[in-house]
CSV table of C-alpha atoms in Angstrom, one decimal:
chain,number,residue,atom,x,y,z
A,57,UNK,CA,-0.9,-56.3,-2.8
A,58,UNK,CA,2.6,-55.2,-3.1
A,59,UNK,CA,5.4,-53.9,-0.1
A,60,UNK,CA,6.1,-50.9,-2.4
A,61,UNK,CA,4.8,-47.8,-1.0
A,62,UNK,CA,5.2,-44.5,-2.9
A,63,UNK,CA,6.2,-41.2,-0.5
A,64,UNK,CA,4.1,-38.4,-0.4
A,65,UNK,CA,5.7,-36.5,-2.9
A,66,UNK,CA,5.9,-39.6,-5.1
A,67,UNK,CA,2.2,-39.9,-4.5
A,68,UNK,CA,1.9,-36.7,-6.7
A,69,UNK,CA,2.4,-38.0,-9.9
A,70,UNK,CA,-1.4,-39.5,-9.4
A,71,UNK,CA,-2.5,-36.0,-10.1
A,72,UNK,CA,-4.3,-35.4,-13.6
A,73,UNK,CA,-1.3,-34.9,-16.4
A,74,UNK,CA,-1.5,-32.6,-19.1
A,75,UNK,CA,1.4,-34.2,-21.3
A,76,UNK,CA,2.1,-36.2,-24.3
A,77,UNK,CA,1.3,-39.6,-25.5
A,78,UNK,CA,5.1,-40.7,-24.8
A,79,UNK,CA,4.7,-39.4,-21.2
A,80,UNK,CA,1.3,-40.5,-20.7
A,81,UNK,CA,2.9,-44.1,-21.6
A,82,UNK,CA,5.7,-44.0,-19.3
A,83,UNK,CA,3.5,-42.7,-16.2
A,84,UNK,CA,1.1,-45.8,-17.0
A,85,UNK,CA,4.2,-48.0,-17.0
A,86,UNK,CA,5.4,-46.7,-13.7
A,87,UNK,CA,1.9,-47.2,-12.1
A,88,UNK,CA,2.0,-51.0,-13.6
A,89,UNK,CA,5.6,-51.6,-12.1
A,90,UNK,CA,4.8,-50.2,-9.3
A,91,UNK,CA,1.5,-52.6,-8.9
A,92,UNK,CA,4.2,-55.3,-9.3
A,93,UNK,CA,6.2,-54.7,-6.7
A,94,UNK,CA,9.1,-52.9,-8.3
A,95,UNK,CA,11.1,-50.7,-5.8
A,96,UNK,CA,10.4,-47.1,-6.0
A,97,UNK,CA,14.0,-46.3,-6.9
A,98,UNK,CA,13.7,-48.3,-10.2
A,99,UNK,CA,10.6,-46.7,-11.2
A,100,UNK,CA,10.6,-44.5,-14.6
A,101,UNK,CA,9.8,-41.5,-12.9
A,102,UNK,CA,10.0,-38.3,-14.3
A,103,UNK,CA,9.8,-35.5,-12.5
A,104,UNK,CA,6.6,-33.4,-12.8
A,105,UNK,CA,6.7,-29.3,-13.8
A,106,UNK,CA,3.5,-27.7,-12.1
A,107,UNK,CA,1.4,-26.4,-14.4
A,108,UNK,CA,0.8,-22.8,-14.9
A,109,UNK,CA,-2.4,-21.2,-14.2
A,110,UNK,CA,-2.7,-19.8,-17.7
A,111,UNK,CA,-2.2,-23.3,-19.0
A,112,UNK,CA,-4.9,-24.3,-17.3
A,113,UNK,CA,-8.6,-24.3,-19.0
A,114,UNK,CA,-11.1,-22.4,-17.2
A,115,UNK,CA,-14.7,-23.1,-18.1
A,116,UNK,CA,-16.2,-21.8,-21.0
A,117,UNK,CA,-19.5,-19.2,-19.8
A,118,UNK,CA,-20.2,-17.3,-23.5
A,119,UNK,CA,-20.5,-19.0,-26.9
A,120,UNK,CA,-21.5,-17.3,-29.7
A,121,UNK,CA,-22.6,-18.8,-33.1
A,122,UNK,CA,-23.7,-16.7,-35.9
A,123,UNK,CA,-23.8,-18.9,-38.8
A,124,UNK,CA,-25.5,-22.6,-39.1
A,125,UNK,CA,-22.2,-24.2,-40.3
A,126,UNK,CA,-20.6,-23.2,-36.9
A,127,UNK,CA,-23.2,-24.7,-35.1
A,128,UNK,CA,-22.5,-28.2,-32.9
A,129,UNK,CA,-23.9,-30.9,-34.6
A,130,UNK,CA,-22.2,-33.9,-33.1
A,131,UNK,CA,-20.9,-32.2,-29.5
A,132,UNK,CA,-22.5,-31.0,-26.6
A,133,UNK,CA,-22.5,-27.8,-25.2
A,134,UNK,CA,-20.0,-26.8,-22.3
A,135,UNK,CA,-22.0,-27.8,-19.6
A,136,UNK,CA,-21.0,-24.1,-17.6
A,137,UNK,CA,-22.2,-21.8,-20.0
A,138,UNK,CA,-23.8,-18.8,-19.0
A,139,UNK,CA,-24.7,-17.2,-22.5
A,140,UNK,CA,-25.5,-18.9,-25.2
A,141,UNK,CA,-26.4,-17.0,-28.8
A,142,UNK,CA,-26.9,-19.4,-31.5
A,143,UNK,CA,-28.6,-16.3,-34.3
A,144,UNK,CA,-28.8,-17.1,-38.3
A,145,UNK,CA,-28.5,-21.1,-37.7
A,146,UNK,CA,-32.0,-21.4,-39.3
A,147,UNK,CA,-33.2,-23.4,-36.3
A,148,UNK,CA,-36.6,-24.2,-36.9
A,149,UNK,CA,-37.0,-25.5,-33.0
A,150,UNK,CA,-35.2,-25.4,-29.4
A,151,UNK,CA,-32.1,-27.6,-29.8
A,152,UNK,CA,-33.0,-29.8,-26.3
A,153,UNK,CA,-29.2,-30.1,-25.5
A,154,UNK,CA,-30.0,-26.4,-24.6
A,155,UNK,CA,-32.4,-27.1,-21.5
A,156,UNK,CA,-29.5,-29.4,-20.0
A,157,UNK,CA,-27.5,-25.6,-19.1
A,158,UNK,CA,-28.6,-25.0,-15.8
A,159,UNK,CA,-26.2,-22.4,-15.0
A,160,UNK,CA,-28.1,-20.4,-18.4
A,161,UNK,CA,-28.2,-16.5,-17.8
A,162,UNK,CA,-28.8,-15.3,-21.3
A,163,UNK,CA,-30.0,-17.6,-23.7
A,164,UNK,CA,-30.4,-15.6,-27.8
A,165,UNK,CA,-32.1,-17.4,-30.7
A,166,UNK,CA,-32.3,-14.1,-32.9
A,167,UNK,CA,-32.8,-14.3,-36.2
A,168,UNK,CA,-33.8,-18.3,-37.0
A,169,UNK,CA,-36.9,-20.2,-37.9
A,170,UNK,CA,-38.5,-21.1,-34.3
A,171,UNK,CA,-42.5,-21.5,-34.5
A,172,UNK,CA,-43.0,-22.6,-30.9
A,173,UNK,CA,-41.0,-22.8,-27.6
A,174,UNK,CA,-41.4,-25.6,-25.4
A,175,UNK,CA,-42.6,-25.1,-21.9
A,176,UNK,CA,-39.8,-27.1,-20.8
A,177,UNK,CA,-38.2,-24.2,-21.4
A,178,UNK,CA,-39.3,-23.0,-18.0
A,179,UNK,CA,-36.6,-25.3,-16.5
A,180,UNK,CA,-33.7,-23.1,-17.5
A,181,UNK,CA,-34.1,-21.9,-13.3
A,182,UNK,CA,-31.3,-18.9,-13.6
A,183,UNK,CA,-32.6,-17.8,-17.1
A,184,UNK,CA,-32.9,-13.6,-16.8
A,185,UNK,CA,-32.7,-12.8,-20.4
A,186,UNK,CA,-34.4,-14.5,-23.3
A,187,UNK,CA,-34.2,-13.1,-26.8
A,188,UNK,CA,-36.0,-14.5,-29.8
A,189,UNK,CA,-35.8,-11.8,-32.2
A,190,UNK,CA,-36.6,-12.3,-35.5
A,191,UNK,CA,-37.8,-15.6,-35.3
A,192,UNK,CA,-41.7,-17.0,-36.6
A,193,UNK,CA,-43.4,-17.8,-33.7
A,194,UNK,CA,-47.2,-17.5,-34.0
A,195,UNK,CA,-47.9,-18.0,-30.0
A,196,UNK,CA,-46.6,-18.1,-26.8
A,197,UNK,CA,-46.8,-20.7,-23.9
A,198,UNK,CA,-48.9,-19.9,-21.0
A,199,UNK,CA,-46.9,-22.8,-19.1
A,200,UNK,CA,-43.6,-21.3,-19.4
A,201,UNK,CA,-44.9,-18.0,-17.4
A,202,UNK,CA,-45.6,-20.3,-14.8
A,203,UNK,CA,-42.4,-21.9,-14.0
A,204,UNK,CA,-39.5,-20.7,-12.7
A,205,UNK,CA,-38.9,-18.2,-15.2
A,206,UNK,CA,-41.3,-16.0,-13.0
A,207,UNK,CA,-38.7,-15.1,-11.1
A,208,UNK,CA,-35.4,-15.3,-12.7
A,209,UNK,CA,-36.4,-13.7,-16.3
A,210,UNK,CA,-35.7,-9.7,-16.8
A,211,UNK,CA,-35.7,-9.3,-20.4
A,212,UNK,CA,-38.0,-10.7,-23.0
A,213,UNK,CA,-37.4,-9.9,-27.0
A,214,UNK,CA,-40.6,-11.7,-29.1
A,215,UNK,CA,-40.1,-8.7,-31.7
A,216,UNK,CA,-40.4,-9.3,-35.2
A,217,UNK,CA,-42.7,-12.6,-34.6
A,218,UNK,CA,-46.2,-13.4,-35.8
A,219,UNK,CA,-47.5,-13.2,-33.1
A,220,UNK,CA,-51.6,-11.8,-32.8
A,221,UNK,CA,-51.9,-12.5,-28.8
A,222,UNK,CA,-50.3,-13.6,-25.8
A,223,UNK,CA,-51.4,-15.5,-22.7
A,224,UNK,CA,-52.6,-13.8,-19.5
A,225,UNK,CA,-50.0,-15.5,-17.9
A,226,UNK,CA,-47.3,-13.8,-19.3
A,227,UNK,CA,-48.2,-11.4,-16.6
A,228,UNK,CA,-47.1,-13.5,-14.0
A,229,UNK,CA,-43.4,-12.8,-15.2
A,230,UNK,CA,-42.9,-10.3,-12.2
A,231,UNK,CA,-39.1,-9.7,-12.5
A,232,UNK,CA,-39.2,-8.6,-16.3
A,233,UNK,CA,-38.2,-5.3,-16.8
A,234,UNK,CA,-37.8,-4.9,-20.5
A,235,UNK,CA,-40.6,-6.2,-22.8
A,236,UNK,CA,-39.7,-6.0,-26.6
A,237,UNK,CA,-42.7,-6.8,-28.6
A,238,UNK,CA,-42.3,-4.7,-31.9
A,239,UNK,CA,-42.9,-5.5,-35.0
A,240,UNK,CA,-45.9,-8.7,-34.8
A,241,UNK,CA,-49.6,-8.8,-35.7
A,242,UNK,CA,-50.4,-8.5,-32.0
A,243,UNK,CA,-54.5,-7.3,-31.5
A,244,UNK,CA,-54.3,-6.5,-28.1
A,245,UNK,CA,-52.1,-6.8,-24.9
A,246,UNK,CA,-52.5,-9.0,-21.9
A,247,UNK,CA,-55.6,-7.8,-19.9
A,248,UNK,CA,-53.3,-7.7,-16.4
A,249,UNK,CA,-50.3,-6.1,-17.7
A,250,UNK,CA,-50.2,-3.7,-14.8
A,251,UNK,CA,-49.6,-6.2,-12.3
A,252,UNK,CA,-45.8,-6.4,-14.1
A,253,UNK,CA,-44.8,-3.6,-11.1
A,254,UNK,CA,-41.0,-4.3,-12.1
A,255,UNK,CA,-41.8,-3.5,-15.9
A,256,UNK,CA,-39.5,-0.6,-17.0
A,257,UNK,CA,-38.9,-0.7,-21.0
A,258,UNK,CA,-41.6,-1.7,-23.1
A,259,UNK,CA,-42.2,-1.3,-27.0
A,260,UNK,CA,-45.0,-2.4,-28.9
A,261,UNK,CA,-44.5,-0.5,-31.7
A,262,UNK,CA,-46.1,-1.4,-35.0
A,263,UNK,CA,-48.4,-3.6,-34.4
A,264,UNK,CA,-52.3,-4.0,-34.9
A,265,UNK,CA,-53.4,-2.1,-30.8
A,266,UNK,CA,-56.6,-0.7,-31.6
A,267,UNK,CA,-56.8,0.4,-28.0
A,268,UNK,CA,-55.2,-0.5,-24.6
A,269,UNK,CA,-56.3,-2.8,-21.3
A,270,UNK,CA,-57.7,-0.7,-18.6
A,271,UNK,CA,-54.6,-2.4,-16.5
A,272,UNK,CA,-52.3,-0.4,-18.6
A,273,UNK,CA,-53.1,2.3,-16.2
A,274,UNK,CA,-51.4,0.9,-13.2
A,275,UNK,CA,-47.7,0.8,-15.2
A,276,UNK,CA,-44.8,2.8,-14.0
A,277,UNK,CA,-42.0,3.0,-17.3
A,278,UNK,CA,-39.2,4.6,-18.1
A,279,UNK,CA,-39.3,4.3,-21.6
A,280,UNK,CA,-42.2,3.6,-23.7
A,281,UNK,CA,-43.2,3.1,-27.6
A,282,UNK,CA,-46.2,2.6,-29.2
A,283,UNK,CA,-45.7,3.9,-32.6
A,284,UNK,CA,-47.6,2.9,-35.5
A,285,UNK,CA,-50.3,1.3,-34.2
A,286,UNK,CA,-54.1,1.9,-35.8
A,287,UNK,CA,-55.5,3.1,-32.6
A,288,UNK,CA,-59.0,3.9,-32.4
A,289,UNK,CA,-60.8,7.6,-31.6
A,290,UNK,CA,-62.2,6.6,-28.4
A,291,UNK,CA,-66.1,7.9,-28.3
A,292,UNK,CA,-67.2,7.5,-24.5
A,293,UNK,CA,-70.7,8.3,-25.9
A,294,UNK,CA,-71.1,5.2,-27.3
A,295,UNK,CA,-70.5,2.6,-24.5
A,296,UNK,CA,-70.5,-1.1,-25.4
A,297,UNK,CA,-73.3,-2.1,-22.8
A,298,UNK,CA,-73.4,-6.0,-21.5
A,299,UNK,CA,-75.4,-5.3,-18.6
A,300,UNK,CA,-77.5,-8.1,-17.5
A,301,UNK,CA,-79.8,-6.7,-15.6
A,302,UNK,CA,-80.7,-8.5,-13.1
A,303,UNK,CA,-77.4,-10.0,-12.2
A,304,UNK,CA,-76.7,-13.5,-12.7
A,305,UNK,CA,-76.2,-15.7,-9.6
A,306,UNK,CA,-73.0,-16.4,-10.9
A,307,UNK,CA,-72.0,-12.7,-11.7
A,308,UNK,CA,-73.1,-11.7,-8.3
A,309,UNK,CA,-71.0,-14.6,-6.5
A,310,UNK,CA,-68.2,-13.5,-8.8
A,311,UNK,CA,-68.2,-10.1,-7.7
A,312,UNK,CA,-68.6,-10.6,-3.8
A,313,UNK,CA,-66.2,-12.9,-3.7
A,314,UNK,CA,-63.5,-10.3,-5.6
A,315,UNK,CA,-65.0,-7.4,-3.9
A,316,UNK,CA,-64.8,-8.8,-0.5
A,317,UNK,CA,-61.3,-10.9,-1.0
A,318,UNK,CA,-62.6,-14.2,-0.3
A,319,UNK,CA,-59.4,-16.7,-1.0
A,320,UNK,CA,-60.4,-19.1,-4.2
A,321,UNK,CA,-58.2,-21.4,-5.9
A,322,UNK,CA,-58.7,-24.7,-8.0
A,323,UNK,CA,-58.9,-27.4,-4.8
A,324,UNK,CA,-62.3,-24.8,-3.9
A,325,UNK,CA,-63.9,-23.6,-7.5
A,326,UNK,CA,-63.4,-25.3,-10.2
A,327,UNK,CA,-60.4,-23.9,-12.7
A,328,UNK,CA,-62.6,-22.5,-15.7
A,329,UNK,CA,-64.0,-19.8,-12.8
A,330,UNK,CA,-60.7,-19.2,-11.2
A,331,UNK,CA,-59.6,-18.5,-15.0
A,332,UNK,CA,-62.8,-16.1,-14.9
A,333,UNK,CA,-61.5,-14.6,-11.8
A,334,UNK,CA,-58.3,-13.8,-12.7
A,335,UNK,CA,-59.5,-11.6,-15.9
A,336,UNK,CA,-62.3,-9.6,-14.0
A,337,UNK,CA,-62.3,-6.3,-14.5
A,338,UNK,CA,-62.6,-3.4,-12.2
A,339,UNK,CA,-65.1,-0.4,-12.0
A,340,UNK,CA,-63.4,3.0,-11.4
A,341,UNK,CA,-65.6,2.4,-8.2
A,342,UNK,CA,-63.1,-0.1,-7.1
A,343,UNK,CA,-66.2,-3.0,-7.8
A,344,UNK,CA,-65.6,-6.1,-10.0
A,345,UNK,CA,-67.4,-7.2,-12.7
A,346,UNK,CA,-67.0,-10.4,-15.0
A,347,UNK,CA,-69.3,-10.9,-17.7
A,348,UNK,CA,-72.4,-7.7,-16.9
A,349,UNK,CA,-70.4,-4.4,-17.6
A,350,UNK,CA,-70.4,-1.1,-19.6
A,351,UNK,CA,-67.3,-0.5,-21.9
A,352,UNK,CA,-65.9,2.3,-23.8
A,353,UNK,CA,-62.9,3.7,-24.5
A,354,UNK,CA,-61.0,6.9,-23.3
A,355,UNK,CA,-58.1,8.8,-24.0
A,356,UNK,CA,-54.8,8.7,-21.8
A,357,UNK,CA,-51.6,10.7,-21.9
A,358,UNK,CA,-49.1,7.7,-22.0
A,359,UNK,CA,-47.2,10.2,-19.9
A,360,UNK,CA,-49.0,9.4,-16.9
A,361,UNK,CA,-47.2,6.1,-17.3
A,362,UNK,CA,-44.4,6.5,-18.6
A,363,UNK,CA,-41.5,9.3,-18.5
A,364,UNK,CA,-40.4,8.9,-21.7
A,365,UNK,CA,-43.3,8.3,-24.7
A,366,UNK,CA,-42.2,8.0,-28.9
A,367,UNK,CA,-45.0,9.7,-30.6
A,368,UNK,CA,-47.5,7.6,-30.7
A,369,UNK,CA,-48.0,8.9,-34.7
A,370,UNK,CA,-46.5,10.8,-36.8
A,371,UNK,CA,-48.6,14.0,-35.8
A,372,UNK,CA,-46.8,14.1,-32.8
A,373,UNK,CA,-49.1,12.8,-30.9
A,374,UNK,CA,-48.6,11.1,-26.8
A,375,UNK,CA,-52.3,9.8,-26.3
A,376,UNK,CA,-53.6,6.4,-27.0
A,377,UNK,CA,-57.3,5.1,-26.3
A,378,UNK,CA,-57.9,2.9,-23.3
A,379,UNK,CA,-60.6,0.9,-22.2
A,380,UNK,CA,-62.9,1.4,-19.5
A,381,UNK,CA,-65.3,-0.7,-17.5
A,382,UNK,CA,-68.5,0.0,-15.2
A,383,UNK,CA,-70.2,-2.2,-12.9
A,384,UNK,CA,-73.6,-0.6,-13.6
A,385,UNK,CA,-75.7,1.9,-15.4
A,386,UNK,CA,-75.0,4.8,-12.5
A,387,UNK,CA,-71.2,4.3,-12.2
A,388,UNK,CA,-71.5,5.3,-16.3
A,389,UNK,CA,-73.5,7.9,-15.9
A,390,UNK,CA,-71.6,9.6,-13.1
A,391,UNK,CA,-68.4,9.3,-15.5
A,392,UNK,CA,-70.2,10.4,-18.2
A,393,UNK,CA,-71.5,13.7,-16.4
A,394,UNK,CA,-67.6,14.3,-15.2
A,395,UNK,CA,-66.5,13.8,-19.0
A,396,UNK,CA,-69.2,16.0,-20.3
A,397,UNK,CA,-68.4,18.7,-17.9
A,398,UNK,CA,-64.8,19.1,-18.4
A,399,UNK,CA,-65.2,19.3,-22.2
C-alpha cells in the first residue's frame, strides 16, 4: 500500500501505449515509483499525445494469399476475418486454424490440392459463400449439409473437381442460390434438387448427365447451363418397369404413410427407412412409390425452369431428358395414351 494517489488525469497514463521501448521503460519506472510511495510530482511523467484514429489498427476482415510462400506457416490467422482466399498454396487439406474464424463470410480454396472437406466444416455458423474451384475432391460430405451451413451458405463452387455424385443432403442447403458444378465426372444430380426453392444460378456443364431427376421439374432459375453433357434420347415407349405386383407390405406402408403425411422420424422408424423415405418418388398422380414403379424418360424444355438456358449442344438445342415415375401400370398407360396423342 502506498499514500500516493494519482489524479484522474494522471490515472490516464494506464491506458494502452503505442510508443517506443525508451518510453515504454520510463512509464514502467513511473508505475514502480509510484508503487513505492514516491510523490506524484517526482514522478517521470511524460505527457501523453492522443493517438489519432488513423494510427489506430482496425481489424483485419479480407486476406488474400495467392501463392504457397505467402501462406502463414507459423501465425495464426486474424481472429476477425471475414474473407479468407488462400488459391495456388497447393493445400492438399483444410488448414484447421481455419474453423477457429467464426466471424467467416467467404471462405476460397480455388485452385489447390483438397481431396476431402471435413464436416467440421459445418461449424463455420456465418459461412454464405464457399468456393473450391479447381481443387480434387472425389466426394462430398453429407454431414456438412446438415449443419449450420443450411442456413447461412448462398454460394457453392465444387467446379472443376472429380466428383461422380453428391449426397442427397446437399439438398437441405435451402439458402444457396448459386450452385457451380461444372467441369467433374458427375453421373447424376441429387434426386431432391427441387426442394432448393432459393436456387437461382446453377451450371452443370460438362459433365457425364445422361438425364435429369424428376425433382428438377420443381426448380425456378434465372440462369441455367447444361452444356456438354451426353444426354440420352428419351424413348417413353420403352419404360423401365419394377412393378411388384402385388405390393409389398413394406411398399404399401411406405406409400400410405407419404401419401397420407403421417409424421416419421428416426426415434419412430428405424433410419435406413426414413433414408428410404426421403428419396421416394412421386407419380404425376401425386402418389408415392419407393421401390415398385414404372420409369422412363421424357423430354423437357429447360425453359420451363429456367429463364435463361446455354444450349444444351451445339445444335442449338434447349431440351434435356427427364425422368419419370408411375405408381402403377394404369397411371403409365394413361400417360402414354396423352403422349401418343399429341405426337
Amino acid at each position: 500500500q502506498t499514500s500516493t494517489r494519482l489524479t484522474s488525469s494522471e490515472l490516464h497514463l494506464c491506458v494502452p501505449l503505442q510508443a517506443n521501448v525508451s518510453s515504454l521503460k520510463t512509464f514502467l519506472s513511473a508505475l514502480r515509483l509510484a508503487h513505492q510511495g514516491t510523490e506524484a510530482g517526482a514522478l517521470p511523467l511524460s505527457t501523453l499525445v492522443p493517438v489519432k484514429n488513423s494510427e489506430v489498427e482496425k481489424p483485419k476482415t479480407k486476406m488474400i494469399i495467392t501463392s504457397r510462400r505467402d501462406y502463414p506457416l507459423t501465425k495464426d490467422f486474424p481472429y476477425s476475418l471475414e474473407h479468407l482466399q488462400a488459391s495456388y498454396c497447393k493445400l492438399a487439406r483444410l488448414d484447421t486454424r481455419v474453423l477457429s474464424l467464426r466471424r467467416l463470410r467467404r471462405l476460397d480454396l480455388s485452385h489447390n490440392h483438397i481431396q476431402q472437406l471435413p464436416a467440421t466444416i459445418g461449424d463455420l455458423a456465418s459461412l454464405q459463400e464457399l468456393v473450391l474451384h479447381d481443387n480434387h475432391l472425389e466426394s462430398f460430405s453429407g454431414a456438412l449439409c446438415c449443419s449450420s451451413l443450411q442456413k447461412s451458405l448462398q454460394l457453392l463452387d465444387l467446379s472443376q473437381n472429380r466428383l461422380r455424385a453428391l449426397p442427397v443432403e446437399l439438398c437441405r442447403l435451402r439458402a444457396l442460390v448459386t450452385l457451380r458444378l461444372d467441369d467433374n465426372e458427375l453421373l447424376r444430380l441429387p434426386c431432391q434438387i427441387g426442394r432448393l426453392g432459393r436456387l437461382r444460378f446453377l451450371s452443370a456443364a460438362r459433365n457425364r448427365l445422361p438425364f435429369l431427376p424428376t425433382d428438377f421439374r420443381s426448380l425456378c432459375l434465372d440462369n441455367l447451363d447444361l452444356f456438354g453433357n451426353p444426354f440420352e434420347q428419351p424413348n417413353p415407349l420403352v419404360p423401365n418397369i419394377q412393378l411388384k405386383i402385388p405390393l409389398t407390405l413394406s411398399e404399401c406402408a411406405a406409400r400410405a404413410t407419404l401419401n397420407h403425411r403421417i409424421p416419421y422420424g428416426c426415434p419412430l422408424l428405424p433410419s435406413h427407412l426414413c433414408e428410404d423415405l426421403e428419396v421416394a418418388k412421386r407419380c404425376p398422380c401425386g402418389s408415392a412409390c419407393l421401390s415398385s414403379f414404372v420409369q422412363v424418360t421424357v423430354t423437357m424444355n429447360l425453359h420451363h425452369v429456367a429463364h435463361t438456358v446455354v444450349l444444351v449442344d451445339n445444335m442449338g438445342g434447349t431440351e434435356a431428358p427427364v425422368l419419370c415415375y408411375f405408381c402403377s401400370l394404369h397411371c403409365y398407360s394413361q400417360f402414354l395414351d396423352r403422349h401418343l396423342q399429341s405426337n
